[in-house]
PDB file of C-alpha atoms in Angstrom:
ATOM      1  CA  MET A   1     -35.110  -4.589  12.351  1.00  0.00           C
ATOM      2  CA  LEU A   2     -31.699  -5.378  10.863  1.00  0.00           C
ATOM      3  CA  ASN A   3     -28.732  -4.603  13.110  1.00  0.00           C
ATOM      4  CA  LEU A   4     -26.202  -2.199  11.573  1.00  0.00           C
ATOM      5  CA  GLU A   5     -23.146  -3.892  13.095  1.00  0.00           C
ATOM      6  CA  ARG A   6     -24.290  -7.271  11.776  1.00  0.00           C
ATOM      7  CA  LEU A   7     -24.700  -5.743   8.334  1.00  0.00           C
ATOM      8  CA  ARG A   8     -21.108  -4.549   8.696  1.00  0.00           C
ATOM      9  CA  VAL A   9     -20.047  -8.162   9.338  1.00  0.00           C
ATOM     10  CA  LEU A  10     -21.977  -9.346   6.274  1.00  0.00           C
ATOM     11  CA  ASP A  11     -20.335  -6.633   4.177  1.00  0.00           C
ATOM     12  CA  ALA A  12     -16.893  -7.778   5.364  1.00  0.00           C
ATOM     13  CA  LEU A  13     -17.739 -11.380   4.513  1.00  0.00           C
ATOM     14  CA  ALA A  14     -18.798 -10.388   1.016  1.00  0.00           C
ATOM     15  CA  ARG A  15     -15.623  -8.364   0.447  1.00  0.00           C
ATOM     16  CA  HIS A  16     -13.154 -10.877   1.898  1.00  0.00           C
ATOM     17  CA  GLY A  17     -14.852 -14.072   0.814  1.00  0.00           C
ATOM     18  CA  SER A  18     -14.198 -15.966   4.065  1.00  0.00           C
ATOM     19  CA  VAL A  19     -14.959 -15.867   7.777  1.00  0.00           C
ATOM     20  CA  SER A  20     -11.264 -15.617   8.641  1.00  0.00           C
ATOM     21  CA  GLY A  21     -10.744 -12.753   6.177  1.00  0.00           C
ATOM     22  CA  ALA A  22     -13.756 -10.881   7.549  1.00  0.00           C
ATOM     23  CA  ALA A  23     -12.537 -11.416  11.116  1.00  0.00           C
ATOM     24  CA  GLU A  24      -9.092 -10.066  10.250  1.00  0.00           C
ATOM     25  CA  GLY A  25     -10.555  -7.052   8.471  1.00  0.00           C
ATOM     26  CA  LEU A  26     -12.871  -6.256  11.383  1.00  0.00           C
ATOM     27  CA  HIS A  27     -10.218  -7.036  14.047  1.00  0.00           C
ATOM     28  CA  VAL A  28     -12.457  -9.577  15.775  1.00  0.00           C
ATOM     29  CA  THR A  29     -12.393 -13.351  16.222  1.00  0.00           C
ATOM     30  CA  THR A  30     -13.840 -15.819  13.714  1.00  0.00           C
ATOM     31  CA  SER A  31     -16.223 -16.956  16.446  1.00  0.00           C
ATOM     32  CA  ALA A  32     -17.574 -13.413  16.780  1.00  0.00           C
ATOM     33  CA  VAL A  33     -18.175 -13.261  13.010  1.00  0.00           C
ATOM     34  CA  SER A  34     -20.054 -16.587  13.074  1.00  0.00           C
ATOM     35  CA  GLN A  35     -22.185 -15.507  16.034  1.00  0.00           C
ATOM     36  CA  GLN A  36     -23.105 -12.195  14.410  1.00  0.00           C
ATOM     37  CA  MET A  37     -24.051 -13.920  11.172  1.00  0.00           C
ATOM     38  CA  ALA A  38     -26.243 -16.423  13.017  1.00  0.00           C
ATOM     39  CA  LYS A  39     -28.101 -13.531  14.665  1.00  0.00           C
ATOM     40  CA  LEU A  40     -28.422 -11.714  11.336  1.00  0.00           C
ATOM     41  CA  GLU A  41     -29.946 -14.820   9.747  1.00  0.00           C
ATOM     42  CA  ARG A  42     -32.557 -14.901  12.502  1.00  0.00           C
ATOM     43  CA  GLU A  43     -33.309 -11.205  11.945  1.00  0.00           C
ATOM     44  CA  ALA A  44     -33.570 -11.696   8.167  1.00  0.00           C
ATOM     45  CA  GLY A  45     -35.584 -14.889   8.485  1.00  0.00           C
ATOM     46  CA  GLN A  46     -33.486 -16.540   5.749  1.00  0.00           C
ATOM     47  CA  ARG A  47     -30.238 -18.445   5.367  1.00  0.00           C
ATOM     48  CA  LEU A  48     -27.485 -16.069   4.352  1.00  0.00           C
ATOM     49  CA  LEU A  49     -24.562 -18.531   4.426  1.00  0.00           C
ATOM     50  CA  ALA A  50     -24.107 -22.010   2.991  1.00  0.00           C
ATOM     51  CA  LYS A  51     -21.318 -24.562   3.453  1.00  0.00           C
ATOM     52  CA  ARG A  52     -18.615 -24.731   0.788  1.00  0.00           C
ATOM     53  CA  GLY A  53     -15.974 -27.319   1.606  1.00  0.00           C
ATOM     54  CA  ARG A  54     -14.377 -26.195   4.847  1.00  0.00           C
ATOM     55  CA  GLY A  55     -15.560 -22.637   4.300  1.00  0.00           C
ATOM     56  CA  VAL A  56     -18.800 -20.830   3.572  1.00  0.00           C
ATOM     57  CA  ARG A  57     -20.361 -18.903   0.725  1.00  0.00           C
ATOM     58  CA  LEU A  58     -23.164 -16.370   0.564  1.00  0.00           C
ATOM     59  CA  THR A  59     -26.547 -17.655  -0.544  1.00  0.00           C
ATOM     60  CA  ASP A  60     -28.603 -15.707  -3.077  1.00  0.00           C
ATOM     61  CA  ALA A  61     -30.330 -13.983  -0.161  1.00  0.00           C
ATOM     62  CA  GLY A  62     -26.943 -13.313   1.430  1.00  0.00           C
ATOM     63  CA  ARG A  63     -25.575 -11.682  -1.723  1.00  0.00           C
ATOM     64  CA  LEU A  64     -28.716  -9.587  -2.104  1.00  0.00           C
ATOM     65  CA  LEU A  65     -28.548  -8.364   1.483  1.00  0.00           C
ATOM     66  CA  ALA A  66     -24.776  -7.772   1.192  1.00  0.00           C
ATOM     67  CA  GLU A  67     -25.384  -5.410  -1.734  1.00  0.00           C
ATOM     68  CA  HIS A  68     -27.873  -3.470   0.354  1.00  0.00           C
ATOM     69  CA  ALA A  69     -25.487  -3.548   3.327  1.00  0.00           C
ATOM     70  CA  ALA A  70     -22.703  -1.917   1.292  1.00  0.00           C
ATOM     71  CA  ARG A  71     -25.009   0.916   0.249  1.00  0.00           C
ATOM     72  CA  ILE A  72     -26.411   1.335   3.766  1.00  0.00           C
ATOM     73  CA  LEU A  73     -22.958   1.494   5.369  1.00  0.00           C
ATOM     74  CA  SER A  74     -21.793   3.992   2.767  1.00  0.00           C
ATOM     75  CA  GLN A  75     -24.783   6.221   3.499  1.00  0.00           C
ATOM     76  CA  VAL A  76     -24.222   5.954   7.265  1.00  0.00           C
ATOM     77  CA  GLU A  77     -20.571   6.992   6.862  1.00  0.00           C
ATOM     78  CA  LEU A  78     -21.622   9.907   4.660  1.00  0.00           C
ATOM     79  CA  ALA A  79     -24.227  10.999   7.213  1.00  0.00           C
ATOM     80  CA  GLN A  80     -21.684  10.859  10.030  1.00  0.00           C
ATOM     81  CA  SER A  81     -19.183  12.882   7.997  1.00  0.00           C
ATOM     82  CA  ASP A  82     -21.786  15.519   7.152  1.00  0.00           C
ATOM     83  CA  LEU A  83     -22.852  15.838  10.786  1.00  0.00           C
ATOM     84  CA  GLU A  84     -19.299  16.155  12.047  1.00  0.00           C
ATOM     85  CA  ALA A  85     -18.421  18.656   9.328  1.00  0.00           C
ATOM     86  CA  GLN A  86     -21.420  20.742  10.383  1.00  0.00           C
ATOM     87  CA  ARG A  87     -20.115  21.057  13.926  1.00  0.00           C
ATOM     88  CA  GLY A  88     -16.542  21.568  12.787  1.00  0.00           C
ATOM     89  CA  GLN A  89     -14.997  18.411  14.215  1.00  0.00           C
ATOM     90  CA  VAL A  90     -13.152  15.586  12.486  1.00  0.00           C
ATOM     91  CA  VAL A  91     -13.979  12.246  14.092  1.00  0.00           C
ATOM     92  CA  GLY A  92     -14.285   8.609  13.108  1.00  0.00           C
ATOM     93  CA  GLU A  93     -11.669   6.180  11.827  1.00  0.00           C
ATOM     94  CA  LEU A  94      -9.146   6.626   9.015  1.00  0.00           C
ATOM     95  CA  ARG A  95      -7.389   3.503   7.689  1.00  0.00           C
ATOM     96  CA  ILE A  96      -4.282   4.192   5.629  1.00  0.00           C
ATOM     97  CA  SER A  97      -1.170   2.448   4.365  1.00  0.00           C
ATOM     98  CA  ALA A  98       2.150   3.307   2.736  1.00  0.00           C
ATOM     99  CA  PHE A  99       5.073   1.477   1.205  1.00  0.00           C
ATOM    100  CA  PRO A 100       8.010   1.158   3.660  1.00  0.00           C
ATOM    101  CA  THR A 101      10.063   4.237   2.752  1.00  0.00           C
ATOM    102  CA  ALA A 102       6.975   6.467   2.702  1.00  0.00           C
ATOM    103  CA  ALA A 103       5.788   5.006   6.016  1.00  0.00           C
ATOM    104  CA  ARG A 104       9.178   5.870   7.509  1.00  0.00           C
ATOM    105  CA  GLY A 105       9.631   9.223   5.764  1.00  0.00           C
ATOM    106  CA  LEU A 106       6.088  10.636   5.856  1.00  0.00           C
ATOM    107  CA  PHE A 107       3.938   8.957   8.475  1.00  0.00           C
ATOM    108  CA  PRO A 108       5.654   9.943  11.754  1.00  0.00           C
ATOM    109  CA  GLY A 109       5.413  13.680  11.092  1.00  0.00           C
ATOM    110  CA  ALA A 110       2.102  13.617   9.216  1.00  0.00           C
ATOM    111  CA  LEU A 111       0.265  11.351  11.649  1.00  0.00           C
ATOM    112  CA  GLY A 112       1.662  13.209  14.656  1.00  0.00           C
ATOM    113  CA  ALA A 113       0.362  16.495  13.245  1.00  0.00           C
ATOM    114  CA  LEU A 114      -2.982  14.873  12.412  1.00  0.00           C
ATOM    115  CA  ARG A 115      -3.409  13.654  15.983  1.00  0.00           C
ATOM    116  CA  GLU A 116      -2.595  17.107  17.339  1.00  0.00           C
ATOM    117  CA  GLN A 117      -5.027  18.869  15.003  1.00  0.00           C
ATOM    118  CA  HIS A 118      -7.843  16.290  15.184  1.00  0.00           C
ATOM    119  CA  PRO A 119      -7.571  14.351  18.459  1.00  0.00           C
ATOM    120  CA  GLN A 120     -10.975  12.700  17.970  1.00  0.00           C
ATOM    121  CA  LEU A 121      -9.908  11.065  14.706  1.00  0.00           C
ATOM    122  CA  ARG A 122      -8.694   7.463  15.081  1.00  0.00           C
ATOM    123  CA  VAL A 123      -6.005   6.619  12.542  1.00  0.00           C
ATOM    124  CA  ARG A 124      -4.872   3.079  11.790  1.00  0.00           C
ATOM    125  CA  SER A 125      -1.805   2.790   9.581  1.00  0.00           C
ATOM    126  CA  GLN A 126       0.243  -0.078   8.217  1.00  0.00           C
ATOM    127  CA  GLU A 127       3.109  -0.777   5.829  1.00  0.00           C
ATOM    128  CA  LEU A 128       1.982  -2.422   2.594  1.00  0.00           C
ATOM    129  CA  GLU A 129       3.494  -2.811  -0.843  1.00  0.00           C
ATOM    130  CA  PRO A 130       1.650  -0.748  -3.488  1.00  0.00           C
ATOM    131  CA  GLU A 131      -0.196  -3.627  -5.201  1.00  0.00           C
ATOM    132  CA  VAL A 132      -1.479  -5.016  -1.899  1.00  0.00           C
ATOM    133  CA  ALA A 133      -2.478  -1.537  -0.738  1.00  0.00           C
ATOM    134  CA  VAL A 134      -4.499  -0.814  -3.893  1.00  0.00           C
ATOM    135  CA  SER A 135      -6.357  -4.100  -3.412  1.00  0.00           C
ATOM    136  CA  GLY A 136      -7.082  -3.046   0.174  1.00  0.00           C
ATOM    137  CA  VAL A 137      -8.633   0.230  -1.005  1.00  0.00           C
ATOM    138  CA  ILE A 138     -10.757  -1.628  -3.570  1.00  0.00           C
ATOM    139  CA  ARG A 139     -12.041  -4.036  -0.889  1.00  0.00           C
ATOM    140  CA  GLY A 140     -12.787  -1.163   1.473  1.00  0.00           C
ATOM    141  CA  ASP A 141     -10.237  -2.291   4.079  1.00  0.00           C
ATOM    142  CA  LEU A 142      -8.315   0.964   3.545  1.00  0.00           C
ATOM    143  CA  ASP A 143      -9.521   4.517   2.993  1.00  0.00           C
ATOM    144  CA  LEU A 144      -6.370   5.580   1.166  1.00  0.00           C
ATOM    145  CA  ALA A 145      -2.921   4.292   0.302  1.00  0.00           C
ATOM    146  CA  VAL A 146       0.375   6.042  -0.384  1.00  0.00           C
ATOM    147  CA  VAL A 147       1.912   4.251  -3.372  1.00  0.00           C
ATOM    148  CA  LEU A 148       4.728   4.635  -5.897  1.00  0.00           C
ATOM    149  CA  ASP A 149       3.988   5.752  -9.428  1.00  0.00           C
ATOM    150  CA  TRP A 150       7.095   5.883 -11.645  1.00  0.00           C
ATOM    151  CA  TYR A 151       6.793   8.268 -14.586  1.00  0.00           C
ATOM    152  CA  ASN A 152       7.997   5.753 -17.152  1.00  0.00           C
ATOM    153  CA  LYS A 153       6.035   2.855 -15.650  1.00  0.00           C
ATOM    154  CA  PRO A 154       2.841   4.189 -14.023  1.00  0.00           C
ATOM    155  CA  MET A 155       0.959   1.987 -11.608  1.00  0.00           C
ATOM    156  CA  PRO A 156      -2.304   0.795 -13.173  1.00  0.00           C
ATOM    157  CA  MET A 157      -5.239   2.378 -11.380  1.00  0.00           C
ATOM    158  CA  PRO A 158      -8.414   0.263 -11.219  1.00  0.00           C
ATOM    159  CA  GLU A 159     -11.711   1.800 -12.215  1.00  0.00           C
ATOM    160  CA  GLY A 160     -13.367   3.631  -9.351  1.00  0.00           C
ATOM    161  CA  LEU A 161     -10.131   4.811  -7.726  1.00  0.00           C
ATOM    162  CA  VAL A 162      -8.434   8.176  -8.154  1.00  0.00           C
ATOM    163  CA  LYS A 163      -4.874   9.249  -7.419  1.00  0.00           C
ATOM    164  CA  ALA A 164      -3.234  12.552  -6.541  1.00  0.00           C
ATOM    165  CA  ALA A 165       0.464  13.430  -6.411  1.00  0.00           C
ATOM    166  CA  VAL A 166       2.015  14.065  -2.999  1.00  0.00           C
ATOM    167  CA  LEU A 167       5.667  14.669  -3.920  1.00  0.00           C
ATOM    168  CA  ASP A 168       8.478  13.738  -6.290  1.00  0.00           C
ATOM    169  CA  ASP A 169      11.110  11.523  -4.657  1.00  0.00           C
ATOM    170  CA  PRO A 170      14.583  11.731  -6.254  1.00  0.00           C
ATOM    171  CA  ALA A 171      16.121   8.302  -6.734  1.00  0.00           C
ATOM    172  CA  ASP A 172      19.919   8.209  -6.492  1.00  0.00           C
ATOM    173  CA  VAL A 173      22.220   5.256  -7.089  1.00  0.00           C
ATOM    174  CA  ALA A 174      24.192   4.154  -4.011  1.00  0.00           C
ATOM    175  CA  MET A 175      27.646   2.665  -4.527  1.00  0.00           C
ATOM    176  CA  SER A 176      30.883   2.138  -2.633  1.00  0.00           C
ATOM    177  CA  VAL A 177      33.230   5.131  -2.379  1.00  0.00           C
ATOM    178  CA  ASP A 178      35.858   3.327  -4.481  1.00  0.00           C
ATOM    179  CA  HIS A 179      33.429   2.699  -7.349  1.00  0.00           C
ATOM    180  CA  PRO A 180      34.681   4.267 -10.634  1.00  0.00           C
ATOM    181  CA  LEU A 181      31.531   6.446 -10.819  1.00  0.00           C
ATOM    182  CA  ALA A 182      31.536   7.552  -7.171  1.00  0.00           C
ATOM    183  CA  GLY A 183      33.083  10.939  -7.921  1.00  0.00           C
ATOM    184  CA  ARG A 184      30.508  11.944 -10.519  1.00  0.00           C
ATOM    185  CA  GLU A 185      27.721  14.464  -9.911  1.00  0.00           C
ATOM    186  CA  GLU A 186      25.263  12.510 -12.051  1.00  0.00           C
ATOM    187  CA  VAL A 187      25.096   9.032 -13.530  1.00  0.00           C
ATOM    188  CA  GLY A 188      22.873   7.120 -15.915  1.00  0.00           C
ATOM    189  CA  LEU A 189      21.507   3.723 -14.938  1.00  0.00           C
ATOM    190  CA  GLU A 190      22.937   2.185 -18.107  1.00  0.00           C
ATOM    191  CA  GLU A 191      26.444   3.015 -16.858  1.00  0.00           C
ATOM    192  CA  PHE A 192      26.094   0.203 -14.317  1.00  0.00           C
ATOM    193  CA  ALA A 193      25.777  -2.492 -16.975  1.00  0.00           C
ATOM    194  CA  ASP A 194      28.709  -4.432 -15.482  1.00  0.00           C
ATOM    195  CA  ASP A 195      27.608  -4.043 -11.841  1.00  0.00           C
ATOM    196  CA  GLU A 196      25.464  -6.362  -9.775  1.00  0.00           C
ATOM    197  CA  TRP A 197      22.268  -4.764  -8.546  1.00  0.00           C
ATOM    198  CA  ILE A 198      20.878  -5.118  -5.057  1.00  0.00           C
ATOM    199  CA  THR A 199      17.151  -4.866  -5.588  1.00  0.00           C
ATOM    200  CA  TRP A 200      13.733  -5.693  -4.168  1.00  0.00           C
ATOM    201  CA  GLY A 201      11.833  -8.988  -4.250  1.00  0.00           C
ATOM    202  CA  GLN A 202      10.758 -10.614  -7.494  1.00  0.00           C
ATOM    203  CA  GLY A 203       7.460  -9.161  -8.668  1.00  0.00           C
ATOM    204  CA  GLU A 204       7.578  -6.086  -6.411  1.00  0.00           C
ATOM    205  CA  PHE A 205       6.680  -2.853  -8.150  1.00  0.00           C
ATOM    206  CA  CYS A 206      10.090  -1.170  -7.653  1.00  0.00           C
ATOM    207  CA  HIS A 207      11.989  -4.259  -8.787  1.00  0.00           C
ATOM    208  CA  GLU A 208       9.879  -4.530 -11.929  1.00  0.00           C
ATOM    209  CA  TRP A 209      10.440  -0.822 -12.610  1.00  0.00           C
ATOM    210  CA  LEU A 210      14.222  -1.219 -12.351  1.00  0.00           C
ATOM    211  CA  MET A 211      14.229  -4.236 -14.684  1.00  0.00           C
ATOM    212  CA  PHE A 212      11.928  -2.438 -17.149  1.00  0.00           C
ATOM    213  CA  THR A 213      14.043   0.739 -17.123  1.00  0.00           C
ATOM    214  CA  LEU A 214      17.425  -0.973 -17.552  1.00  0.00           C
ATOM    215  CA  ARG A 215      16.170  -3.228 -20.322  1.00  0.00           C
ATOM    216  CA  GLY A 216      14.704  -0.164 -22.010  1.00  0.00           C
ATOM    217  CA  LYS A 217      18.252   1.197 -22.126  1.00  0.00           C
ATOM    218  CA  GLY A 218      19.589  -1.989 -23.687  1.00  0.00           C
ATOM    219  CA  VAL A 219      21.046  -3.376 -20.446  1.00  0.00           C
ATOM    220  CA  GLU A 220      20.227  -6.851 -19.114  1.00  0.00           C
ATOM    221  CA  PRO A 221      20.346  -6.368 -15.328  1.00  0.00           C
ATOM    222  CA  LYS A 222      22.591  -8.505 -13.152  1.00  0.00           C
ATOM    223  CA  VAL A 223      20.747  -9.057  -9.864  1.00  0.00           C
ATOM    224  CA  GLY A 224      23.001 -10.297  -7.093  1.00  0.00           C
ATOM    225  CA  HIS A 225      20.955  -9.756  -3.938  1.00  0.00           C
ATOM    226  CA  ARG A 226      17.403  -8.875  -2.923  1.00  0.00           C
ATOM    227  CA  ALA A 227      16.186  -7.036   0.182  1.00  0.00           C
ATOM    228  CA  ALA A 228      12.866  -5.396   1.005  1.00  0.00           C
ATOM    229  CA  GLU A 229      14.230  -2.489   3.046  1.00  0.00           C
ATOM    230  CA  THR A 230      16.436   0.330   1.714  1.00  0.00           C
ATOM    231  CA  HIS A 231      18.712   0.313   4.774  1.00  0.00           C
ATOM    232  CA  THR A 232      19.352  -3.415   4.229  1.00  0.00           C
ATOM    233  CA  GLN A 233      20.204  -2.764   0.599  1.00  0.00           C
ATOM    234  CA  LEU A 234      22.602   0.007   1.654  1.00  0.00           C
ATOM    235  CA  GLY A 235      24.252  -2.362   4.124  1.00  0.00           C
ATOM    236  CA  LEU A 236      24.908  -4.794   1.280  1.00  0.00           C
ATOM    237  CA  VAL A 237      26.332  -1.949  -0.808  1.00  0.00           C
ATOM    238  CA  ALA A 238      28.647  -1.063   2.099  1.00  0.00           C
ATOM    239  CA  ALA A 239      29.883  -4.662   2.055  1.00  0.00           C
ATOM    240  CA  GLY A 240      30.905  -4.230  -1.576  1.00  0.00           C
ATOM    241  CA  LEU A 241      28.208  -6.531  -2.947  1.00  0.00           C
ATOM    242  CA  GLY A 242      26.767  -4.232  -5.610  1.00  0.00           C
ATOM    243  CA  VAL A 243      24.833  -1.009  -6.229  1.00  0.00           C
ATOM    244  CA  CYS A 244      21.229  -0.082  -5.465  1.00  0.00           C
ATOM    245  CA  VAL A 245      18.609   2.566  -6.119  1.00  0.00           C
ATOM    246  CA  ALA A 246      18.393   4.820  -3.059  1.00  0.00           C
ATOM    247  CA  PRO A 247      15.286   7.052  -2.917  1.00  0.00           C
ATOM    248  CA  LEU A 248      15.657  10.142  -0.741  1.00  0.00           C
ATOM    249  CA  LEU A 249      12.351   9.635   1.076  1.00  0.00           C
ATOM    250  CA  GLY A 250      12.835   7.906   4.416  1.00  0.00           C
ATOM    251  CA  ARG A 251      16.518   7.324   3.711  1.00  0.00           C
ATOM    252  CA  ASP A 252      18.761   6.581   6.668  1.00  0.00           C
ATOM    253  CA  PRO A 253      22.211   8.189   6.832  1.00  0.00           C
ATOM    254  CA  MET A 254      24.540   6.537   4.342  1.00  0.00           C
ATOM    255  CA  PRO A 255      26.685   3.782   5.859  1.00  0.00           C
ATOM    256  CA  GLU A 256      30.387   4.452   6.045  1.00  0.00           C
ATOM    257  CA  GLY A 257      32.014   3.813   2.691  1.00  0.00           C
ATOM    258  CA  VAL A 258      28.841   4.415   0.641  1.00  0.00           C
ATOM    259  CA  VAL A 259      27.964   7.430  -1.508  1.00  0.00           C
ATOM    260  CA  ALA A 260      24.790   8.321  -3.391  1.00  0.00           C
ATOM    261  CA  VAL A 261      24.971   9.887  -6.859  1.00  0.00           C
ATOM    262  CA  SER A 262      22.024  11.514  -8.641  1.00  0.00           C
ATOM    263  CA  THR A 263      20.618   9.860 -11.730  1.00  0.00           C
ATOM    264  CA  VAL A 264      20.629  11.868 -14.950  1.00  0.00           C
ATOM    265  CA  ILE A 265      17.268  13.404 -15.852  1.00  0.00           C
ATOM    266  CA  THR A 266      17.295  13.503 -19.663  1.00  0.00           C
ATOM    267  CA  SER A 267      15.173  12.143 -22.463  1.00  0.00           C
ATOM    268  CA  GLY A 268      17.114   8.904 -22.109  1.00  0.00           C
ATOM    269  CA  ALA A 269      16.661   8.605 -18.350  1.00  0.00           C
ATOM    270  CA  GLU A 270      13.558   8.730 -16.270  1.00  0.00           C
ATOM    271  CA  PRO A 271      12.577  11.266 -13.611  1.00  0.00           C
ATOM    272  CA  PRO A 272      12.033  10.179 -10.031  1.00  0.00           C
ATOM    273  CA  PRO A 273       8.882   8.407  -8.896  1.00  0.00           C
ATOM    274  CA  ASP A 274       5.710  10.240  -8.046  1.00  0.00           C
ATOM    275  CA  VAL A 275       4.434   9.440  -4.537  1.00  0.00           C
TER     276      VAL A 275
END
């Protein structure tokens, strides 16, 4: 008889490709993963792992059993959900992630309400950038992810995943109070052609969107500083070091000396991101 928990370990190994990755995904030690796999090999009567350099790989038998394990675990989860739905309770574990501003702006209220309404449901949440989060959903490490999806630069969605809109998040431009455009009700991003931008890290989805959007308006962006968190970016704006995009979601109060002005929503400018 094959042990269900050991099949879960095998499934994690197949998805992560390493003992350390499986251990991290299952929140156990690497030693525990190795021990469970040794027991599963005895139950299966075949070698499931083979040495590959300093790591391991699945044998043909291991890959075959891993495919069955994925289907078995999926069916078990479905059976548990159906049983709990029949008795009107929501139980089990929900693994979710969100990008930083959504984690700050949405998760405290939403997860607090979820705990109050469904106390038997265990929720594990974490901050992850959109690309990393989507990979986590594909691997099965996450059940869902809250990600950004700009209208003019949608996030590619891999086959097998679906997305649904949660809200539209207006994106203002934050600048110092003595900036020439600070008194305006609306601005266009191209009007900051001579300003230095304070943006996100190279390759991050929001940074790439900003570069794509400005270049689409004929402006080559001047990037002076990079910071992952919006409140850090706003602090740099307060120091007079440039301007930044300031989404409303999860936004802290504006630092002294900083104002936020709405971006123009016209055919030449893009609407706010979908979340």
